[in-house]
Short mmCIF file of C-alpha atoms and ligand atoms in Angstrom, two decimals:
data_model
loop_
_atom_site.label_atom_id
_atom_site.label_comp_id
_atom_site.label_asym_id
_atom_site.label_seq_id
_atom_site.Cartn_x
_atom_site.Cartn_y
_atom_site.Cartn_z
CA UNK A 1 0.00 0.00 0.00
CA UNK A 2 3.09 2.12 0.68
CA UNK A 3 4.35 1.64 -2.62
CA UNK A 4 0.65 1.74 -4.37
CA UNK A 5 0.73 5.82 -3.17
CA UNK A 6 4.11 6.23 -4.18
CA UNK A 7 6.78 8.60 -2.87
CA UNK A 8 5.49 11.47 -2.50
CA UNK A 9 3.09 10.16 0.58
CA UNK A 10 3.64 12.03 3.62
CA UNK A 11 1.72 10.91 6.42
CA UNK A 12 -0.51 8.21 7.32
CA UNK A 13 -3.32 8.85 9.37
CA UNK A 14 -5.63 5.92 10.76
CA UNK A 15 -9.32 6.08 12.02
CA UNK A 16 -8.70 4.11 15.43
CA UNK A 17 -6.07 3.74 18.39
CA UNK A 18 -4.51 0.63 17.04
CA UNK A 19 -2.11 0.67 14.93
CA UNK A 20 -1.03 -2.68 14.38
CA UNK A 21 -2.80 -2.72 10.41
CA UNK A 22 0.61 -0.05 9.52
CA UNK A 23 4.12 -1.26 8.48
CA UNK A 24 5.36 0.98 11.20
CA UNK A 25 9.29 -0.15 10.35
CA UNK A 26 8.48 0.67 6.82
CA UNK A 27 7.02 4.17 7.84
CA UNK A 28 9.93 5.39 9.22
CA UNK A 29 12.34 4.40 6.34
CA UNK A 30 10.53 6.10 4.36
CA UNK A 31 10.39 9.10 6.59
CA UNK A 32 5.89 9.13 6.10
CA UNK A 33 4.28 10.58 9.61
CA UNK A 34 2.09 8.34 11.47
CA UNK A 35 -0.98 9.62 13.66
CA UNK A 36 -3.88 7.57 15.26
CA UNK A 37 -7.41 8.59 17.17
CA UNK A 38 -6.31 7.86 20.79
CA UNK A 39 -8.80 9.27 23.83
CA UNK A 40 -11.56 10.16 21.80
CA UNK A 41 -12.91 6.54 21.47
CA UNK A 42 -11.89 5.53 24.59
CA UNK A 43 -15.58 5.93 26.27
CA UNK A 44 -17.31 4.88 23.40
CA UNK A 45 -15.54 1.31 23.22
CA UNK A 46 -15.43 0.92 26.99
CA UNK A 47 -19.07 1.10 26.87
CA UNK A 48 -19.01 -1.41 24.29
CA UNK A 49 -17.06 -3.79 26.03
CA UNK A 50 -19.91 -3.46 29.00
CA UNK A 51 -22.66 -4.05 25.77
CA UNK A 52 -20.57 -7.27 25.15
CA UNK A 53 -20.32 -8.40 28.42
CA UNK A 54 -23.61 -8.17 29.49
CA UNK A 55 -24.93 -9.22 26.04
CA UNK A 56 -23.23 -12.75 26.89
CA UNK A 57 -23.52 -13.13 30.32
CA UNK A 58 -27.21 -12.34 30.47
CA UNK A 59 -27.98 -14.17 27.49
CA UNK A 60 -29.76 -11.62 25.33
CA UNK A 61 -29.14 -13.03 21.89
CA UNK A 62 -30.34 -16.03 23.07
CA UNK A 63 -33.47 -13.96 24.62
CA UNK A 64 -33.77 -12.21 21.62
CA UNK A 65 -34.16 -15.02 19.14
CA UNK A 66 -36.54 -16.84 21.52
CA UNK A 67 -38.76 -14.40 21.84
CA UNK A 68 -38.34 -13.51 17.12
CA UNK A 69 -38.43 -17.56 17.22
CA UNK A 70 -41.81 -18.38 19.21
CA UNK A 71 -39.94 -20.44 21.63
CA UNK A 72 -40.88 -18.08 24.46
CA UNK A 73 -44.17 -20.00 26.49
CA UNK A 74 -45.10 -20.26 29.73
CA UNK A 75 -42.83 -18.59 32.36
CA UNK A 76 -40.22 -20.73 33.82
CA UNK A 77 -38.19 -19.87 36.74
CA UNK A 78 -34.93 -21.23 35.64
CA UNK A 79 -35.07 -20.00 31.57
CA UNK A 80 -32.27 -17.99 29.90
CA UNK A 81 -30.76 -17.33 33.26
CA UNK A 82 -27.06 -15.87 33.07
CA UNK A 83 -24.32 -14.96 35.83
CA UNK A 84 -24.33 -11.72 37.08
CA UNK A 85 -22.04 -9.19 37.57
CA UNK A 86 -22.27 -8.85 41.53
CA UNK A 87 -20.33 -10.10 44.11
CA UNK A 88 -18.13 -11.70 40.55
CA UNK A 89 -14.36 -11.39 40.28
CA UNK A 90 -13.63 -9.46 36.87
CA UNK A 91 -10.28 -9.73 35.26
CA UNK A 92 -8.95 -7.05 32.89
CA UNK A 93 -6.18 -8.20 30.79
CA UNK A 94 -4.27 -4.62 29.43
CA UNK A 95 -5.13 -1.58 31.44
CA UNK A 96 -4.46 1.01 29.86
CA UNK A 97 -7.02 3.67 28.54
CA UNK A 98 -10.17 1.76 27.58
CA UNK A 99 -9.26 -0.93 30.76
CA UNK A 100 -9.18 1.77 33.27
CA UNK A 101 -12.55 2.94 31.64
CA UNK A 102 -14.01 -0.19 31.80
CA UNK A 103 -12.99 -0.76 35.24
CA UNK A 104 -14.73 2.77 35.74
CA UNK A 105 -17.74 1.51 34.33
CA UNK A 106 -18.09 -1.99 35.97
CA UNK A 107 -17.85 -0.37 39.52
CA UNK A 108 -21.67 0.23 40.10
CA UNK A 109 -22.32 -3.67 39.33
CA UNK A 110 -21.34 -4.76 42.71
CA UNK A 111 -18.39 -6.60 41.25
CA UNK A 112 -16.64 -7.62 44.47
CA UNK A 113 -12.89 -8.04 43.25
CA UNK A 114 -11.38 -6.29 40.02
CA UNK A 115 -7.91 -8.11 38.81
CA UNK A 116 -5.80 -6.82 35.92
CA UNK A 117 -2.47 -7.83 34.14
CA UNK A 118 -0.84 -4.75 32.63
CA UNK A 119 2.99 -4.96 30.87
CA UNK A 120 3.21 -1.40 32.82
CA UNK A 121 3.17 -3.11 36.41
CA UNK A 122 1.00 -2.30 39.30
CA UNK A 123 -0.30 1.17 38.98
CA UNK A 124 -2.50 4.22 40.91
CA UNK A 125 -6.25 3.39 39.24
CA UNK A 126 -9.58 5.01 40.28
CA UNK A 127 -10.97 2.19 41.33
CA UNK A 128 -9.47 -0.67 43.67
CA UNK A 129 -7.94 -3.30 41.47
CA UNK A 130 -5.24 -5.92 42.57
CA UNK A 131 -2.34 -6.19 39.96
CA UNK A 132 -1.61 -9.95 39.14
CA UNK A 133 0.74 -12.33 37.56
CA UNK A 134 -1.91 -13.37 34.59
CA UNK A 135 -2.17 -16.82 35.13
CA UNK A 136 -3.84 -15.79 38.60
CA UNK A 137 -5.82 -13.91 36.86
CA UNK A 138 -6.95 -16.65 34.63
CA UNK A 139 -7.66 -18.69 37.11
CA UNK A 140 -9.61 -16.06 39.58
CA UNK A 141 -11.42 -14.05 37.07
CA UNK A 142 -15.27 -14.94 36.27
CA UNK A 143 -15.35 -12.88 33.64
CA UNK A 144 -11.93 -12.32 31.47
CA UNK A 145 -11.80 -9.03 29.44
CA UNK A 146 -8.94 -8.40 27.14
CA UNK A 147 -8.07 -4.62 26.35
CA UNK A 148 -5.01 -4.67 25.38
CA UNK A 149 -3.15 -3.68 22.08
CA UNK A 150 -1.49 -6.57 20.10
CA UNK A 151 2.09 -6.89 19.83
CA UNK A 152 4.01 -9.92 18.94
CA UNK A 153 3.88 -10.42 22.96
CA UNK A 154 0.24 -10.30 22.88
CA UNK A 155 -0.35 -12.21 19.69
CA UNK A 156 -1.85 -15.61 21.00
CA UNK A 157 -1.70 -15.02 24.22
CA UNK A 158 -5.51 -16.95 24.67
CA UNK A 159 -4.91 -20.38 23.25
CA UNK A 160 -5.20 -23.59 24.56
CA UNK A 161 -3.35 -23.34 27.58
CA UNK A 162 -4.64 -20.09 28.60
CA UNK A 163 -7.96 -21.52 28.31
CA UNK A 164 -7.78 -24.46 30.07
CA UNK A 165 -6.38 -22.09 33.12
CA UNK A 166 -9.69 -20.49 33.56
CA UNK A 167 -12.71 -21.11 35.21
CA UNK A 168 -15.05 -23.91 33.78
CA UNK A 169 -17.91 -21.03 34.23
CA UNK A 170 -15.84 -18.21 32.67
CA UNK A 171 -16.61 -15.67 30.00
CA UNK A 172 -14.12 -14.15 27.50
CA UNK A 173 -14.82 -11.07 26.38
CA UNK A 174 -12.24 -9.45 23.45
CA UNK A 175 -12.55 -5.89 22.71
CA UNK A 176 -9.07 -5.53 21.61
CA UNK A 177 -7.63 -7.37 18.32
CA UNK A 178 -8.64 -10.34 16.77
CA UNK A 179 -4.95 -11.92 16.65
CA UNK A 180 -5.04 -12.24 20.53
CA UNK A 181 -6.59 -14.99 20.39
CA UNK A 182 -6.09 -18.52 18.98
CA UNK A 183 -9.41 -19.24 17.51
CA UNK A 184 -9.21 -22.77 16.80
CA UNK A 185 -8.41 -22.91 20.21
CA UNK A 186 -11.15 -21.02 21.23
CA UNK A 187 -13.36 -22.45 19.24
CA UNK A 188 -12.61 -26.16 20.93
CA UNK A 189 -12.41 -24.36 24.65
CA UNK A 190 -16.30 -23.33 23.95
CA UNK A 191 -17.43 -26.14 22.27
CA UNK A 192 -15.58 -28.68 25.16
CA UNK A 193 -17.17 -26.61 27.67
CA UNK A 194 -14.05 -25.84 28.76
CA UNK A 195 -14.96 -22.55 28.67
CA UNK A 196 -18.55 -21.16 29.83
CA UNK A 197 -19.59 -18.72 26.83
CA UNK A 198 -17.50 -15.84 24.81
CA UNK A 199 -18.08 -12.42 23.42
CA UNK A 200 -15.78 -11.52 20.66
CA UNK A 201 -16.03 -7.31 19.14
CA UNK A 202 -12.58 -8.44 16.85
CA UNK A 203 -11.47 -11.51 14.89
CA UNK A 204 -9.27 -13.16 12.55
CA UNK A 205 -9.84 -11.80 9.80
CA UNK A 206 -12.26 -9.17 9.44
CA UNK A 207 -15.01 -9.59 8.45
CA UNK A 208 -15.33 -13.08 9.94
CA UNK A 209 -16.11 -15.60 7.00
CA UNK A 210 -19.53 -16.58 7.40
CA UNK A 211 -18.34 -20.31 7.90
CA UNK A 212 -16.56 -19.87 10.11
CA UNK A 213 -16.60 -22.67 12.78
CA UNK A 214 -17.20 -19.86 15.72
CA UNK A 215 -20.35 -18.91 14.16
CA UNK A 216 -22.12 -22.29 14.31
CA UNK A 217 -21.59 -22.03 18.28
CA UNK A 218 -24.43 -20.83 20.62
CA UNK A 219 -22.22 -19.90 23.29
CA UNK A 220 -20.43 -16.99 21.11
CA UNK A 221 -21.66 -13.69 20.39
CA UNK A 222 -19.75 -12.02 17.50
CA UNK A 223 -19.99 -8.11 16.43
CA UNK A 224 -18.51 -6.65 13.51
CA UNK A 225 -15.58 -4.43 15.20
CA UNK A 226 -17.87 -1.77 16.46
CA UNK A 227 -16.14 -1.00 19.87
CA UNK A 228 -15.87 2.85 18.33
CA UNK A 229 -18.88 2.99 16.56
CA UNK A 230 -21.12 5.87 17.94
CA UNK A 231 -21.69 8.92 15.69
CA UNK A 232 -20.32 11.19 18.05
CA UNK A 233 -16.95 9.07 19.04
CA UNK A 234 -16.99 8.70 14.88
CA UNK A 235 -16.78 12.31 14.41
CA UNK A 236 -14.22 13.24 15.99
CA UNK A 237 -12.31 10.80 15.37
CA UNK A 238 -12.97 11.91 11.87
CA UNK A 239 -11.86 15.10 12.01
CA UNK A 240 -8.76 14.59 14.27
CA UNK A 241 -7.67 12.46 11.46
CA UNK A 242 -8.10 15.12 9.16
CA UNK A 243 -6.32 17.59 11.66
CA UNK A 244 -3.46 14.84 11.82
CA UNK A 245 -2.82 15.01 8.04
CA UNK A 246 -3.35 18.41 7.71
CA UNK A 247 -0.72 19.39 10.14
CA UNK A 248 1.54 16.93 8.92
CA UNK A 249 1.34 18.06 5.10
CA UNK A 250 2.28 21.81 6.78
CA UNK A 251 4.97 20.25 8.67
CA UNK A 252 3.87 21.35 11.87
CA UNK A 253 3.25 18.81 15.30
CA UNK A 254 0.05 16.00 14.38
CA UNK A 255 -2.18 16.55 17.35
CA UNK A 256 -1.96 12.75 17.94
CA UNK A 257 1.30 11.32 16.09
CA UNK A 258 2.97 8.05 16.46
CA UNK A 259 6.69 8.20 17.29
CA UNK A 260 8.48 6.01 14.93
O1 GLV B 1 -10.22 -0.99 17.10
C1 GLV B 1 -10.34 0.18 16.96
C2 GLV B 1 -9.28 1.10 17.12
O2 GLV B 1 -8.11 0.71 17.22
O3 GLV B 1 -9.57 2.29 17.13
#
């Protein structure tokens, strides 16, 4: 793509946080600014992540089609029941902006113990969370969310192994990228039971190929990558790309530029 827009290209500027889609190496040879949307999306994809993981463990696509399918009769006491948040233990695997959010946002639940894994360490938050060694976390959390960005340290990290550390009742919720995870392996940790139920906002690739094997599974809730998508986080992050390209084609400081 580099080459495609040929040497005069100046700057790259991406509509999201991540980064990981840009040859960042190959950016810097060729001396082409990079900027990103950080902060303004950060709310917006939080909230998503709370969408996801209450879409899952409440069962509300399952609700949903019941009632669209006719198979909602009589009331019964025990039907569609999920796990709730309160008095859970909620894992957060990546805190930085949209983890500390999301930890923000999970507070009013009740959720009596908040554990998170973070490559920065143990860190000041605004809400009480215990910094652990990740395979605690695994194996403590009720409800695993992963927010962090993917680097070749990330890449993987669920698979097999991590799967089999967690909780036979646990949900996995990814709001982060879609390379994180293994999905084969996730795909047998859900359909073992190894797993209790998942809620995935990225994959491998994008868009997921309708046949794909995690789509035939009714304890997996895919979403098209929408963990930014309100009009108003959309907007801005709009025109701060626009305001990153602008100021990089006038050679002045990007408002939100990459350091290469
Ligand atoms: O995934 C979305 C983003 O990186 O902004």
């Amino acid at each position: 793509m580099l080459s495609i827009s040929g040497p005069q290209l100046k700057v790259v500027s991406t509509l999201s946080v991540g980064y990981d889609h840009v040859n960042v190496a190959e950016c810097a040879k060729r001396n082409i600014r990079l900027g990103n949307t950080p902060d303004v999306l950060t709310k917006a994809t939080a909230e998503l992540g709370v969408a996801l993981l209450l879409t899952v463990s409440r069962n509300i696509e399952k609700a949903v089609h019941a009632v669209k399918s006719g198979e909602w009769s009589s009331w019964k006491s025990m039907w569609l029941c999920g796990s709730g948040l309160e008095y859970s233990t909620v894992g957060i695997v990546g805190m930085g902006r949209i983890g500390t959010t999301l930890l923000q946002m999970l507070q009013p639940f009740g959720v009596s113990r908040f554990l998170y894994s973070s490559k920065r360490g143990a860190r000041e938050l605004p809400v009480e969370a215990e910094c652990v060694e990740f395979h605690t976390l695994l194996k403590e959390s009720d409800f695993v969310i992963v927010c962090c960005s993917l680097t070749p340290e990330t890449k993987d990290l669920f698979r097999a192994e991590t799967f089999s550390q967690m909780k036979k009742t646990a949900i996995f919720i990814n709001i982060s990228r879609g390379a994180v995870v293994n999905q084969e392996d996730l795909y047998d940790s859900l359909k073992n039971e190894t797993i209790l139920a998942a809620g995935l906002d990225v994959t491998t690739p994008e868009p997921l190929p309708t046949d794909s094997p995690l789509l035939s599974l009714d304890n997996c809730t895919i979403l098209p990558h929408i963990g930014s998508a309100t009009t108003k986080a959309r907007s801005i992050m709009s025109e701060l790309t626009a305001k990153n390209i602008l100021a990089a084609l006038e050679g002045k400081p990007m408002p939100a530029e990459i350091k290469l």
